[in-house]
Coordinates of C-alpha atoms in Angstrom, one line a residue:
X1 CA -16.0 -67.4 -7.4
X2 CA -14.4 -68.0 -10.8
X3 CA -17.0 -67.9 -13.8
X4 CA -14.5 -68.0 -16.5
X5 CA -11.1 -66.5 -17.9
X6 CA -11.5 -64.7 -20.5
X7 CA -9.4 -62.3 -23.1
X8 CA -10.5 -59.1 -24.3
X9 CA -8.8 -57.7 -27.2
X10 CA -9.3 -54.3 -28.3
X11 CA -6.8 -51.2 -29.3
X12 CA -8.8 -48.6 -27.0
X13 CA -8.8 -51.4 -24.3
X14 CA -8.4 -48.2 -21.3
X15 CA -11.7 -46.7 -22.7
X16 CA -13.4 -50.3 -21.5
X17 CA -12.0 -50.1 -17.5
X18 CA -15.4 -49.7 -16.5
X19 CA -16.5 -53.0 -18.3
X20 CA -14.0 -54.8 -17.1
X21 CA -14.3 -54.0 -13.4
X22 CA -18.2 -54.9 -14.1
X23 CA -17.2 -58.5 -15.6
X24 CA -14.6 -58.6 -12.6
X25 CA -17.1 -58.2 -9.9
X26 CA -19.4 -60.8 -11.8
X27 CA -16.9 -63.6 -11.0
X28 CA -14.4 -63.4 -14.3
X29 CA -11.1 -63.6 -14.3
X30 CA -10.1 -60.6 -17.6
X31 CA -7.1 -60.4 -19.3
X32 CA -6.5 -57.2 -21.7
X33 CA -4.3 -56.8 -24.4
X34 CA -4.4 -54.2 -27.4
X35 CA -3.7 -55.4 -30.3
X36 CA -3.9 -58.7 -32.5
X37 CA -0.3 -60.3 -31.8
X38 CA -0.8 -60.0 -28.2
X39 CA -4.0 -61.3 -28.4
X40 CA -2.4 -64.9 -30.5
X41 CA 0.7 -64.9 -28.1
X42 CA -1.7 -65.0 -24.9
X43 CA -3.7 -68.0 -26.9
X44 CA -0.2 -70.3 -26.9
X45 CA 0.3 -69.4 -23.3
X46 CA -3.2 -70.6 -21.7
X47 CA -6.4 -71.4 -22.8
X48 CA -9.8 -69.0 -22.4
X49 CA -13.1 -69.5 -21.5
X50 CA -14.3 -66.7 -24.1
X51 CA -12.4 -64.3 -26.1
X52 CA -14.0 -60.5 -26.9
X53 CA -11.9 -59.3 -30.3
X54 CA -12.3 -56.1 -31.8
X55 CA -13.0 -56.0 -35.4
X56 CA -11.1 -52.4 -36.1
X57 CA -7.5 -52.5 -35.2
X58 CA -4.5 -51.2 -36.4
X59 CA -1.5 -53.9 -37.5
X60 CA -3.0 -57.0 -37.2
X61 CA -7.3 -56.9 -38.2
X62 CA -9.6 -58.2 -36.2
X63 CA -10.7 -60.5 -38.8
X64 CA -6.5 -61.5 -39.5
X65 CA -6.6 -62.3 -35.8
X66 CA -9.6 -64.3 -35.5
X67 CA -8.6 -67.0 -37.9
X68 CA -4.9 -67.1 -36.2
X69 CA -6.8 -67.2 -32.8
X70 CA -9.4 -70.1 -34.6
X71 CA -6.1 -72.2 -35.2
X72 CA -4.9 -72.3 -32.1
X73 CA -8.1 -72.4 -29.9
X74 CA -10.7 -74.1 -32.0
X75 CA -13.2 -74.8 -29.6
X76 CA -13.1 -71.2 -27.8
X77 CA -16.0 -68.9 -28.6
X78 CA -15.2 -65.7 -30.0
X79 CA -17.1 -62.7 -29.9
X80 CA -17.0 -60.1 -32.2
X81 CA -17.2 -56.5 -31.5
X82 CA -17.1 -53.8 -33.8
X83 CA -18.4 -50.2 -35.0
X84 CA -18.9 -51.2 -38.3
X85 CA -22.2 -52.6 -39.6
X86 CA -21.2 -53.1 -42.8
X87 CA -22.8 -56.3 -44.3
X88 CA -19.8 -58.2 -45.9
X89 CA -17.7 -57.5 -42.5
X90 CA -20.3 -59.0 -40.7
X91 CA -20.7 -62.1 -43.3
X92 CA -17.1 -62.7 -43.1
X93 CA -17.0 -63.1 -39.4
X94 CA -19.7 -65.1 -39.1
X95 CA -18.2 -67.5 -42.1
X96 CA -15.5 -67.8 -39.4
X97 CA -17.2 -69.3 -37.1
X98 CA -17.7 -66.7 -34.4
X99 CA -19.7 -67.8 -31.3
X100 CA -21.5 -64.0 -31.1
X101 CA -21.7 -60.3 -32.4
X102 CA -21.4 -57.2 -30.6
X103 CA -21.7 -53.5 -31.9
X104 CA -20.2 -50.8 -30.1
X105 CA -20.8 -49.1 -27.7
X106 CA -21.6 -52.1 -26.1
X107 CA -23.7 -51.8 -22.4
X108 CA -22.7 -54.5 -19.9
X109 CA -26.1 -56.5 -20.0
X110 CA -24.9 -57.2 -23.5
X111 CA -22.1 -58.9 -22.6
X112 CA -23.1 -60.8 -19.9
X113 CA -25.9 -62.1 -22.4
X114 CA -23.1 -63.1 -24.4
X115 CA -21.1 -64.9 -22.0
X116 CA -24.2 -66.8 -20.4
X117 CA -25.3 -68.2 -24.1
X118 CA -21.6 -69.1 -24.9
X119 CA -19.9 -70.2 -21.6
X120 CA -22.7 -71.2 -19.2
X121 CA -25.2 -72.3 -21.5
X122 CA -24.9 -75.9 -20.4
X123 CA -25.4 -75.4 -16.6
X124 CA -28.5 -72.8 -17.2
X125 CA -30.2 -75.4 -19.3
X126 CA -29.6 -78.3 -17.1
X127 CA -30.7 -76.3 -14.3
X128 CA -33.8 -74.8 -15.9
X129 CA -34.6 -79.0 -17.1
X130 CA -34.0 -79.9 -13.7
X131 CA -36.1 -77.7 -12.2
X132 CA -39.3 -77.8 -15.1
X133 CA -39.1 -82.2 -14.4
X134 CA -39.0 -81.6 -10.7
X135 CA -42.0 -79.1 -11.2
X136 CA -44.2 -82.2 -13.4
X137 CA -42.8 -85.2 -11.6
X138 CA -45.5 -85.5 -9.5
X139 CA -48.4 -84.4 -11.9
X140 CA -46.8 -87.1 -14.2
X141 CA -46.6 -89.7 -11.6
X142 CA -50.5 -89.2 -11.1
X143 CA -50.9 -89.4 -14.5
X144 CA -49.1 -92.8 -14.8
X145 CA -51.7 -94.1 -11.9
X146 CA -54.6 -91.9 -13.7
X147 CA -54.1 -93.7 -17.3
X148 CA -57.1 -95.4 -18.6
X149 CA -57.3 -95.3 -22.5
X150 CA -54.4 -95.1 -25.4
X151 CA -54.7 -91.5 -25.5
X152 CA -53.7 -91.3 -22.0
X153 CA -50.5 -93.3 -22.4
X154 CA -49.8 -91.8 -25.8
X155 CA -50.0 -88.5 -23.6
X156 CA -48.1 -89.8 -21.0
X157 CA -45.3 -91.1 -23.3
X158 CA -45.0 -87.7 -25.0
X159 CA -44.2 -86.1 -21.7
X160 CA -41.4 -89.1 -20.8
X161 CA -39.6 -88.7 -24.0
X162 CA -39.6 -84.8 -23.7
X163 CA -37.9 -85.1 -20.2
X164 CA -36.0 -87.9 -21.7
X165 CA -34.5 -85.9 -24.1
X166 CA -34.3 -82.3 -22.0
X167 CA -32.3 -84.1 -19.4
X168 CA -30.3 -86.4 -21.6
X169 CA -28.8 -82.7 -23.3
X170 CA -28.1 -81.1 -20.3
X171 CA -26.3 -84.0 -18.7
X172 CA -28.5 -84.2 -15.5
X173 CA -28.2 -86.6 -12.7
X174 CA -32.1 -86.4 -12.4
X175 CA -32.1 -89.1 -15.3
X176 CA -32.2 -92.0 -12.7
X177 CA -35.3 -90.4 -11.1
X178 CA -36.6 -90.5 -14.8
X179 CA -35.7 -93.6 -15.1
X180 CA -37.4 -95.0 -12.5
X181 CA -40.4 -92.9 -13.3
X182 CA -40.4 -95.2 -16.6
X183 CA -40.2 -98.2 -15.0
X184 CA -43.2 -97.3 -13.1
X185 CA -44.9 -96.2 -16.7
X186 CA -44.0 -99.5 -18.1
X187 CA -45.7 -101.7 -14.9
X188 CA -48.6 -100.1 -15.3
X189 CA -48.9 -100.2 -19.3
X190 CA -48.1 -104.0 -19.1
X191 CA -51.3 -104.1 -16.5
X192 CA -53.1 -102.4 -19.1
X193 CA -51.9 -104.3 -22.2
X194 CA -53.1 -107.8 -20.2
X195 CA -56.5 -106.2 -19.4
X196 CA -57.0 -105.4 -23.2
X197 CA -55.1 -107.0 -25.4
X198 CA -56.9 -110.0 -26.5
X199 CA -60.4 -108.1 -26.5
X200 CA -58.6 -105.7 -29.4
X201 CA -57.5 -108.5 -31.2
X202 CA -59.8 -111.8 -30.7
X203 CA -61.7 -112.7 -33.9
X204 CA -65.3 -111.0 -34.5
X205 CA -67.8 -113.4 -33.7
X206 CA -70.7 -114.0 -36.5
X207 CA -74.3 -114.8 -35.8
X208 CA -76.1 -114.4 -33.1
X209 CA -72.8 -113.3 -30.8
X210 CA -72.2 -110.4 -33.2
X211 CA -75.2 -108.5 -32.1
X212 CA -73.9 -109.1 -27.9
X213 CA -70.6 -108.2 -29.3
X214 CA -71.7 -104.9 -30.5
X215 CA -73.6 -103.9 -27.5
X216 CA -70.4 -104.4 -25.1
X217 CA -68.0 -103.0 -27.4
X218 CA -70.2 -100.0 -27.2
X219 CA -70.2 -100.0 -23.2
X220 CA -66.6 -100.2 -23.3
X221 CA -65.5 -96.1 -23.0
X222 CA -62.3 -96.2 -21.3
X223 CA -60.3 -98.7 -23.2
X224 CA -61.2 -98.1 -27.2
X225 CA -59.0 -100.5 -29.5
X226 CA -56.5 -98.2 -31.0
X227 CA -55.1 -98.3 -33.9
X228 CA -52.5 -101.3 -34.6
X229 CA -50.4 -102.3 -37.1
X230 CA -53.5 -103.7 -39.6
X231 CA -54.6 -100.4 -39.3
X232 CA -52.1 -98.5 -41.4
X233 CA -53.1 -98.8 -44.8
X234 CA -56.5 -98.7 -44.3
X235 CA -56.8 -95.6 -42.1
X236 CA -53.7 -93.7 -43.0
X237 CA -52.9 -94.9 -46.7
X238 CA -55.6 -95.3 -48.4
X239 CA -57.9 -92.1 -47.3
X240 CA -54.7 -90.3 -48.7
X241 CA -54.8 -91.7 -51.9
X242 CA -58.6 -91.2 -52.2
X243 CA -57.8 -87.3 -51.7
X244 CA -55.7 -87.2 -55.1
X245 CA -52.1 -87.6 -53.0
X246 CA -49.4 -89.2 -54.2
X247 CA -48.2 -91.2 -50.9
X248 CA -44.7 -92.3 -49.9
X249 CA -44.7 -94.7 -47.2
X250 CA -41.0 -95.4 -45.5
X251 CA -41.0 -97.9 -42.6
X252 CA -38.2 -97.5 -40.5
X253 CA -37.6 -101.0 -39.0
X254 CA -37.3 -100.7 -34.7
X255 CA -37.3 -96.6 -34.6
X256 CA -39.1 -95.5 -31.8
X257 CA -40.6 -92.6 -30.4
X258 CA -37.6 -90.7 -29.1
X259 CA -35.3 -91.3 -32.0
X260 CA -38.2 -89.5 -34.0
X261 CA -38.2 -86.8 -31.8
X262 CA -34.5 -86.0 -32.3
X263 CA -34.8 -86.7 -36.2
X264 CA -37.8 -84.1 -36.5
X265 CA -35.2 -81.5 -35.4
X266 CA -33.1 -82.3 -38.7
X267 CA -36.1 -82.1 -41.1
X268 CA -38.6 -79.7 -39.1
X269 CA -38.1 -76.8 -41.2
X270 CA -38.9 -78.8 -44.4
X271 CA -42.1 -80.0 -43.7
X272 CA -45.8 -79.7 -41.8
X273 CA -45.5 -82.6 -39.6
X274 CA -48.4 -84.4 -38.1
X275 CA -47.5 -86.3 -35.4
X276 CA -49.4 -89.6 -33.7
X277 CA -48.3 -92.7 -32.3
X278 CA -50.1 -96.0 -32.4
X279 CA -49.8 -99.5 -31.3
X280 CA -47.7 -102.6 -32.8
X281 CA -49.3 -105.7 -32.4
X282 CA -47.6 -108.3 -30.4
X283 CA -45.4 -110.2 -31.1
X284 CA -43.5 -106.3 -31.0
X285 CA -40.9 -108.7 -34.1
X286 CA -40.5 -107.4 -37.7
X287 CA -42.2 -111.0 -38.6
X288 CA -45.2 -110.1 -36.9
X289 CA -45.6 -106.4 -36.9
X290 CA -44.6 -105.5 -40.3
X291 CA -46.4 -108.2 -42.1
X292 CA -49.4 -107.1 -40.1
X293 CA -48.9 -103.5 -41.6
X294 CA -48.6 -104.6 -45.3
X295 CA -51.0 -107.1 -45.4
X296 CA -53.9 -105.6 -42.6
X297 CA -53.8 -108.8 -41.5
X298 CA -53.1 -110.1 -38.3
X299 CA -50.4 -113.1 -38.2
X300 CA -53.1 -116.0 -37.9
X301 CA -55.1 -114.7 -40.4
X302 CA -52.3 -114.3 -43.3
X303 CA -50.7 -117.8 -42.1
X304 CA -54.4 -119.5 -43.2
X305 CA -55.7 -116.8 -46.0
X306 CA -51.6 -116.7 -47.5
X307 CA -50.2 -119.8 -46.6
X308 CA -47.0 -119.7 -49.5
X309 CA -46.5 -116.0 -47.7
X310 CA -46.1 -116.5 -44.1
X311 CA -43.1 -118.6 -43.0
X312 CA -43.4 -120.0 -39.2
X313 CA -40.4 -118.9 -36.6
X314 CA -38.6 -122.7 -37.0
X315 CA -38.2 -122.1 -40.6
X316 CA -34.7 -121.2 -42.3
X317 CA -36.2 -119.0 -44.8
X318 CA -36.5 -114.9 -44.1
X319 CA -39.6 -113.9 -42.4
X320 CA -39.6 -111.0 -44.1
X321 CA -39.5 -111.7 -48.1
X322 CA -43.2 -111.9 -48.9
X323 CA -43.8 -107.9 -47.7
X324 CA -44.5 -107.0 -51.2
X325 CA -46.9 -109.4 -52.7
X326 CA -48.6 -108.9 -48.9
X327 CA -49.2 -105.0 -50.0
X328 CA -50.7 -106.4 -53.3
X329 CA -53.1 -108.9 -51.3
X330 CA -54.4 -105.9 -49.2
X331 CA -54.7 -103.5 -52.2
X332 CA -56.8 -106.4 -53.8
X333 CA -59.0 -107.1 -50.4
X334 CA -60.5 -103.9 -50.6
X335 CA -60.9 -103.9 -54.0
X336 CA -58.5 -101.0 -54.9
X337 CA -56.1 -100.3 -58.2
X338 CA -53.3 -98.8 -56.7
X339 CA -50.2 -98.3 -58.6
X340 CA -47.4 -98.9 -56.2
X341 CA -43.6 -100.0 -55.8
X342 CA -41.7 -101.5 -53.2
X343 CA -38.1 -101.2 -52.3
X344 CA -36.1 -102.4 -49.1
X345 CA -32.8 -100.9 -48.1
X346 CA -30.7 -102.8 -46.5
X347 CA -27.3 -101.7 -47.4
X348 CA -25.2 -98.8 -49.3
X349 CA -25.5 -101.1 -52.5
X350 CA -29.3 -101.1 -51.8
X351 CA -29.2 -97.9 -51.5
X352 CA -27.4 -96.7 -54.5
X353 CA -29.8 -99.3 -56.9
X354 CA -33.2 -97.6 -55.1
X355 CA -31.4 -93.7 -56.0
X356 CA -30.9 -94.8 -59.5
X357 CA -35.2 -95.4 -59.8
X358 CA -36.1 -92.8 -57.5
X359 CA -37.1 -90.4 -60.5
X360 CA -39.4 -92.6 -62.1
X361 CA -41.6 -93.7 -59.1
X362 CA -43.6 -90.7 -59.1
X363 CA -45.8 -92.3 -61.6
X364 CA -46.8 -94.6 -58.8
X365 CA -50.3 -93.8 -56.2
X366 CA -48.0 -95.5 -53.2
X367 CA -44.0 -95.8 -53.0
X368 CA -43.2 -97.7 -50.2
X369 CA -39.4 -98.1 -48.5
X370 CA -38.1 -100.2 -46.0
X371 CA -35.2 -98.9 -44.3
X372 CA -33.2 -101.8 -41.9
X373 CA -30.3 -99.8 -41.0
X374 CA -31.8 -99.4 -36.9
X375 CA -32.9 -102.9 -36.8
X376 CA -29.0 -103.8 -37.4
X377 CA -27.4 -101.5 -35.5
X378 CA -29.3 -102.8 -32.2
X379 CA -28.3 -105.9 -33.1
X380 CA -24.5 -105.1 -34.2
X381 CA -25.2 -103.5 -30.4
X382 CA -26.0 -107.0 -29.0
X383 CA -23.1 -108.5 -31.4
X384 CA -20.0 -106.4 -31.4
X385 CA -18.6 -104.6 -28.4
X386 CA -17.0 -102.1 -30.3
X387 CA -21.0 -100.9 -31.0
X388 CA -21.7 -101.4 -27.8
X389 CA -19.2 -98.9 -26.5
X390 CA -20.2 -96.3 -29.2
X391 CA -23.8 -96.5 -27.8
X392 CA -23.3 -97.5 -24.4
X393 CA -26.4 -95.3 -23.2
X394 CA -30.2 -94.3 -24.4
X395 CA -28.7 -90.6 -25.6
X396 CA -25.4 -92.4 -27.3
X397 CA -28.0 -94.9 -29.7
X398 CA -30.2 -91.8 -30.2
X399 CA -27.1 -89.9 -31.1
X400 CA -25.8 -92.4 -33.8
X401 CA -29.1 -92.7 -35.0
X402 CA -28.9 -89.3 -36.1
X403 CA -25.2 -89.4 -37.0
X404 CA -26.3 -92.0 -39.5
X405 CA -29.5 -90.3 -40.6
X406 CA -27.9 -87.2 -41.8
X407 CA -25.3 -89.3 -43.7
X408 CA -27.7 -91.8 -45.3
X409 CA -29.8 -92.1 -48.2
X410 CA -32.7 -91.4 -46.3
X411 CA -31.6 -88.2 -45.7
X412 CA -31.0 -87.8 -49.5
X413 CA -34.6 -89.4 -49.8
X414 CA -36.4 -87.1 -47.6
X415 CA -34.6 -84.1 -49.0
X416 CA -35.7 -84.9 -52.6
X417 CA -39.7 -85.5 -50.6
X418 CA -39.4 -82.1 -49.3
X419 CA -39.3 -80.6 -53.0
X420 CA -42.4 -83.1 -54.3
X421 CA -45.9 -83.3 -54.0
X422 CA -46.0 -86.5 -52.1
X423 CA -47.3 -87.0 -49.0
X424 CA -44.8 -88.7 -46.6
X425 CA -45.8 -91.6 -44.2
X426 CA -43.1 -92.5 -42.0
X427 CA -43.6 -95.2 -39.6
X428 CA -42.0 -98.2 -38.3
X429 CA -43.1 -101.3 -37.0
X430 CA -41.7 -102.0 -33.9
X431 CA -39.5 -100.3 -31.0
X432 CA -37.3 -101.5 -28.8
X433 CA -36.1 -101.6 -24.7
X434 CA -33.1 -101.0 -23.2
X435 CA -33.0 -104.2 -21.6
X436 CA -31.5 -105.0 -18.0
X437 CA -33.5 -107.2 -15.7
X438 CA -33.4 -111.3 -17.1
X439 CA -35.8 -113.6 -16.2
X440 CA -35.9 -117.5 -15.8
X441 CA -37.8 -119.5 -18.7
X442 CA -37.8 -122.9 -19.5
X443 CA -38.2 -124.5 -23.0
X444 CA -37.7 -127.5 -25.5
X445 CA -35.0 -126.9 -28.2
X446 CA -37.3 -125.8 -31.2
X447 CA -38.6 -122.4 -28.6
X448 CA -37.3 -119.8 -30.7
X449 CA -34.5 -118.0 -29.9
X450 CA -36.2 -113.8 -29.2
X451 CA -35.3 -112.3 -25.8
X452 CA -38.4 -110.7 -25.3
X453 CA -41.3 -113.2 -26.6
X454 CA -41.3 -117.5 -26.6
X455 CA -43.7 -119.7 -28.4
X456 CA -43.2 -123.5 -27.8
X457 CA -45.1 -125.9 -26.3
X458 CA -44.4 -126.9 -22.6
X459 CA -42.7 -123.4 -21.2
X460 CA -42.4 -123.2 -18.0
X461 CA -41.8 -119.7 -16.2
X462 CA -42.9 -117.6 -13.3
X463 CA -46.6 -116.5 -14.5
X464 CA -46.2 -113.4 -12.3
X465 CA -43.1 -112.1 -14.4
X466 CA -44.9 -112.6 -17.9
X467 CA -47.9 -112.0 -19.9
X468 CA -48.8 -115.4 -21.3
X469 CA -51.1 -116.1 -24.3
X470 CA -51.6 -119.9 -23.7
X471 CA -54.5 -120.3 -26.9
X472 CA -52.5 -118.4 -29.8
X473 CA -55.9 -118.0 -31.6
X474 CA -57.1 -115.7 -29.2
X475 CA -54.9 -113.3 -30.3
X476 CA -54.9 -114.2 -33.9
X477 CA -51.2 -115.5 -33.4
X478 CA -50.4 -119.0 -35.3
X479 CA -50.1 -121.9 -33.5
X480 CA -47.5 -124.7 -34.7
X481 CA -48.5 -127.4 -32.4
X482 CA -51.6 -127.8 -30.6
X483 CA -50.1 -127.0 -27.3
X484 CA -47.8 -123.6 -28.5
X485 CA -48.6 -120.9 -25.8
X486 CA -46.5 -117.4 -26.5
X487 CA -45.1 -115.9 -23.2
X488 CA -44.0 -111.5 -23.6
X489 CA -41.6 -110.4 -21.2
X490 CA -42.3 -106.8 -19.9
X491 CA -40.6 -103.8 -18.5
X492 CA -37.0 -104.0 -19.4
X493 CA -37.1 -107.8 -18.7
X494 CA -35.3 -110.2 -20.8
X495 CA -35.5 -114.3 -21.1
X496 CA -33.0 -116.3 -19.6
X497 CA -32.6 -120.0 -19.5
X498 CA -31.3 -121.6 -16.3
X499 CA -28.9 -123.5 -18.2
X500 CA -25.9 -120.8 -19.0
X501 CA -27.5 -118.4 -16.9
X502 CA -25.0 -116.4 -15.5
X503 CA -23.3 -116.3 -19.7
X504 CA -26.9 -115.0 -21.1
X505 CA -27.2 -112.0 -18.5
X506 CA -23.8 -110.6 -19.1
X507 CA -23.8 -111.0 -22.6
X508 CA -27.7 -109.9 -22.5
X509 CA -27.9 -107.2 -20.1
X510 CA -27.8 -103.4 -21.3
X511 CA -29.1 -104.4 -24.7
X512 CA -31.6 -103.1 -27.0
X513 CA -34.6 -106.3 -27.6
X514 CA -37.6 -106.2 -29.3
X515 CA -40.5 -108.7 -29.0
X516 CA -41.9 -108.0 -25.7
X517 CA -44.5 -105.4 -23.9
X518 CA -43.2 -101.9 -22.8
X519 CA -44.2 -98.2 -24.0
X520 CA -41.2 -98.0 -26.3
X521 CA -41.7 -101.3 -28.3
X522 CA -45.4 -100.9 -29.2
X523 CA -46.0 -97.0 -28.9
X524 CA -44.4 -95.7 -31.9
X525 CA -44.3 -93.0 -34.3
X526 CA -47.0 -92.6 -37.0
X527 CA -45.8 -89.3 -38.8
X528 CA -47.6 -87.4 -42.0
X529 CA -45.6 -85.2 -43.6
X530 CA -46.3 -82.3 -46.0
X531 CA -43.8 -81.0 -48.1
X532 CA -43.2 -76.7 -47.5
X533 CA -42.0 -76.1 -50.7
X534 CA -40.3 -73.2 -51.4

């Protein structure tokens, strides 16, 4: 058994036999040398798994030979170990970028500490991952089966994305069983979104129906409506702002729960973060979703209450250019003299314009900022095959998610947050699905184009394979003909027409959509954040 080659550099090396026939009996393979030019001459001959330097030599220092050694064998951890404790020794070491520090006289439990952290960190991980999901797959499975309100499949989401994200870093084959485990999630939340939906959603009746309404809505105990996108302002905004906060509200477009998770890693340490999830409305589209959100509206009710600010799918113009004059309709609604500001980012030009007014919005109640750069990259995914490539898997598009986050003014943004007295909302309005299985639709040519949601008249599909709305007003949807019916795909379904079928699923398949019914597109990240000022 080989556990690693490693080079152990010290000018009393005979004094450490006794370690080394310990390490050698563990599995590693140890050369010696005793000073700090044998020690860089062994490093252009082969390549170690770990390198032990002593700090005190004679001729070459330990600290000479550690940035020789860093030149020639970047990526190889070195551990320092030295008598001295001095302070400024120890600062200079690790300022070089050593992997671990050892004062003498070491025992051999230290070391082997040391070389578990820094060689064999990966395997113990994945195998202690491994072995904690194996543990909860079952209890999980039962949950799935067990879930009766939001709360259970907020819960139940939670648990997915941490064993999402476990295995995912520890490169573990038992993602497929996750996978599946998903799936299964994502059967029985569409079975759940069908039995509730339109009850969350359908109009309030008046009258003498109001007073039946009330009495069932009371019997119901299992499946409460939860909160939804017209809920936002009015639950999370506004009881802020009634406190004396200052509130700063960003919506990331399409971020989902698990891209969160890996951002709150990043920014943890500069703020008390709440953490809740809630539920977009259907369709799970920016036009939808994030006009719902600024206006507390639901799309059939701003399409007849704002007609001049809702703009129907067949349209040429943006669905998404009325989002601030829909704030100022909702601020009015409830009768409120908010102060506020609105700023979308779409771009570094954008970007540079909104830094250049940051300092004077704090004379606002409410900032709020749209951030697109998500939304674009899943479709730059769908687009170009260069993105593609780059995020060719779900830890790959968390991964440059983050790689953009720390680079972008967001970053910059949330840094600035972090030293304020705001309170930070951040939100989005939609997720999306790694989409992989397509299924067969049928439409006229004005059915718009979406993946995961079609509204036309006439469809014609597999009712088994789709959640179907076939009266629009049930679900406070707009109808643009009298026979429109909107039809979700679910799971990681996709729509394909019969017609260039085989051309839609290749170019289709594997990409991120967003329209449809599945735990990641309409359970999504509601996050309050409280600056830890310093």
């Amino acid at each position: 058994m080989n556990n690693g080659l490693l080079l152990w550099v010290d000018d009393e090396i005979e004094l450490l036999k006794a370690h080394i026939i310990f390490l050698e009996k563990k599995g590693y393979e140890v050369i010696t040398v005793s000073n700090g030019t044998d020690a860089i001459d062994q490093c252009h001959a082969q390549t170690f798994d770990l390198i032990l330097l002593d700090e005190q030599m004679p001729g070459l220092s330990g600290l000479e030979t550690l940035q020789q050694i860093k030149e020639i064998q970047p990526a190889t951890p070195i551990v320092m170990v030295t008598k001295s404790e001095e302070e400024d020794i120890m600062n200079q070491a690790i300022g070089s970028k050593i992997a671990d520090y050892l004062i003498k006289p070491v025992n051999p439990n230290q070391i082997i500490l040391s070389l578990k952290k820094n060689i064999h960190r990966r395997e113990i991980v994945t195998e202690v991952a491994q072995s904690g999901y194996q543990q909860e797959y079952q209890q999980i499975a039962m949950q799935i089966s067990d879930c009766r309100s939001f709360a259970d499949w907020k819960d139940v989401y939670r648990r997915l994305v941490k064993w999402e994200l476990e295995l995912s870093s520890a490169d573990s084959s038992m993602t497929e069983m996750l996978k599946m485990q998903k799936e299964d999630a994502n059967i029985g939340f569409a079975k759940y979104i069908s039995k509730n939906y339109l009850d969350w959603v359908a109009p309030k009746p008046t009258g003498g129906l109001a007073e039946k309404f009330r009495t069932n809505q009371k019997q119901r105990t299992t499946d409460e409506r939860p909160v939804m996108s017209t809920d936002i302002f009015k639950q999370h905004i506004f009881p802020l702002i009634d406190q004396g906060n200052k509130v700063f509200l960003i919506v990331i477009d399409n971020f989902r729960f698990d891209q969160w998770r890996t951002l709150a890693e990043e920014i943890g340490d500069l703020f008390d973060i709440e953490e809740d999830l809630y539920m977009s409305i259907l369709p799970t589209a920016t036009q939808y979703a994030r006009n719902a959100i600024f206006s507390g509206l639901m799309p059939l009710q701003i399409a007849s209450m704002f007609p001049e600010l809702w703009v129907d799918e067949d349209e040429e113009e943006g669905k998404n250019l009325n989002e601030e004059p829909l704030i100022q309709t909702q601020i009015d609604r409830y009768r409120r003299h908010d102060k506020f500001s609105y700023h979308k980012i779409n771009d570094s030009a954008g970007a540079e314009k909104f830094m250049q007014q940051f300092r004077n919005l704090d004379q606002n109640d409410l900032n709020v900022l749209v951030v697109n750069f998500i939304d674009m990259l899943s479709h730059a995914r769908t687009e170009m095959k260069m993105i593609r490539e780059l995020a060719n898997t779900e830890s790959a598009y968390r991964s440059i998610t983050l790689s953009w986050f720390r680079h972008s003014v967001l970053a910059d943004v949330i840094r600035e947050l972090a030293q304020s007295d705001y309170k930070i909302v951040l939100t989005t309005d939609h997720g999306s699905i790694r989409t992989t299985q397509p299924v067969k639709i049928i439409g006229d040519r004005n059915t718009n184009t979406n993946l995961r949601y079609k509204l036309g008249k006439n469809l014609s599909y597999n009712p088994k394979e789709v959640f179907a709305i076939k009266n629009p007003q049930q679900a406070q949807l707009p109808s643009p003909n009298l026979s429109t019916s909107y039809v979700f795909a679910t799971g990681d379904a996709f729509f394909a027409y019969p017609n260039n079928y085989n051309y839609y699923v290749s170019y289709y398949k594997d990409t991120f959509q967003h329209g449809g019914i599945s735990i990641e597109e309409m359970v999504i990240p509601l996050i309050t954040l409280t600056p830890r000022k310093r």
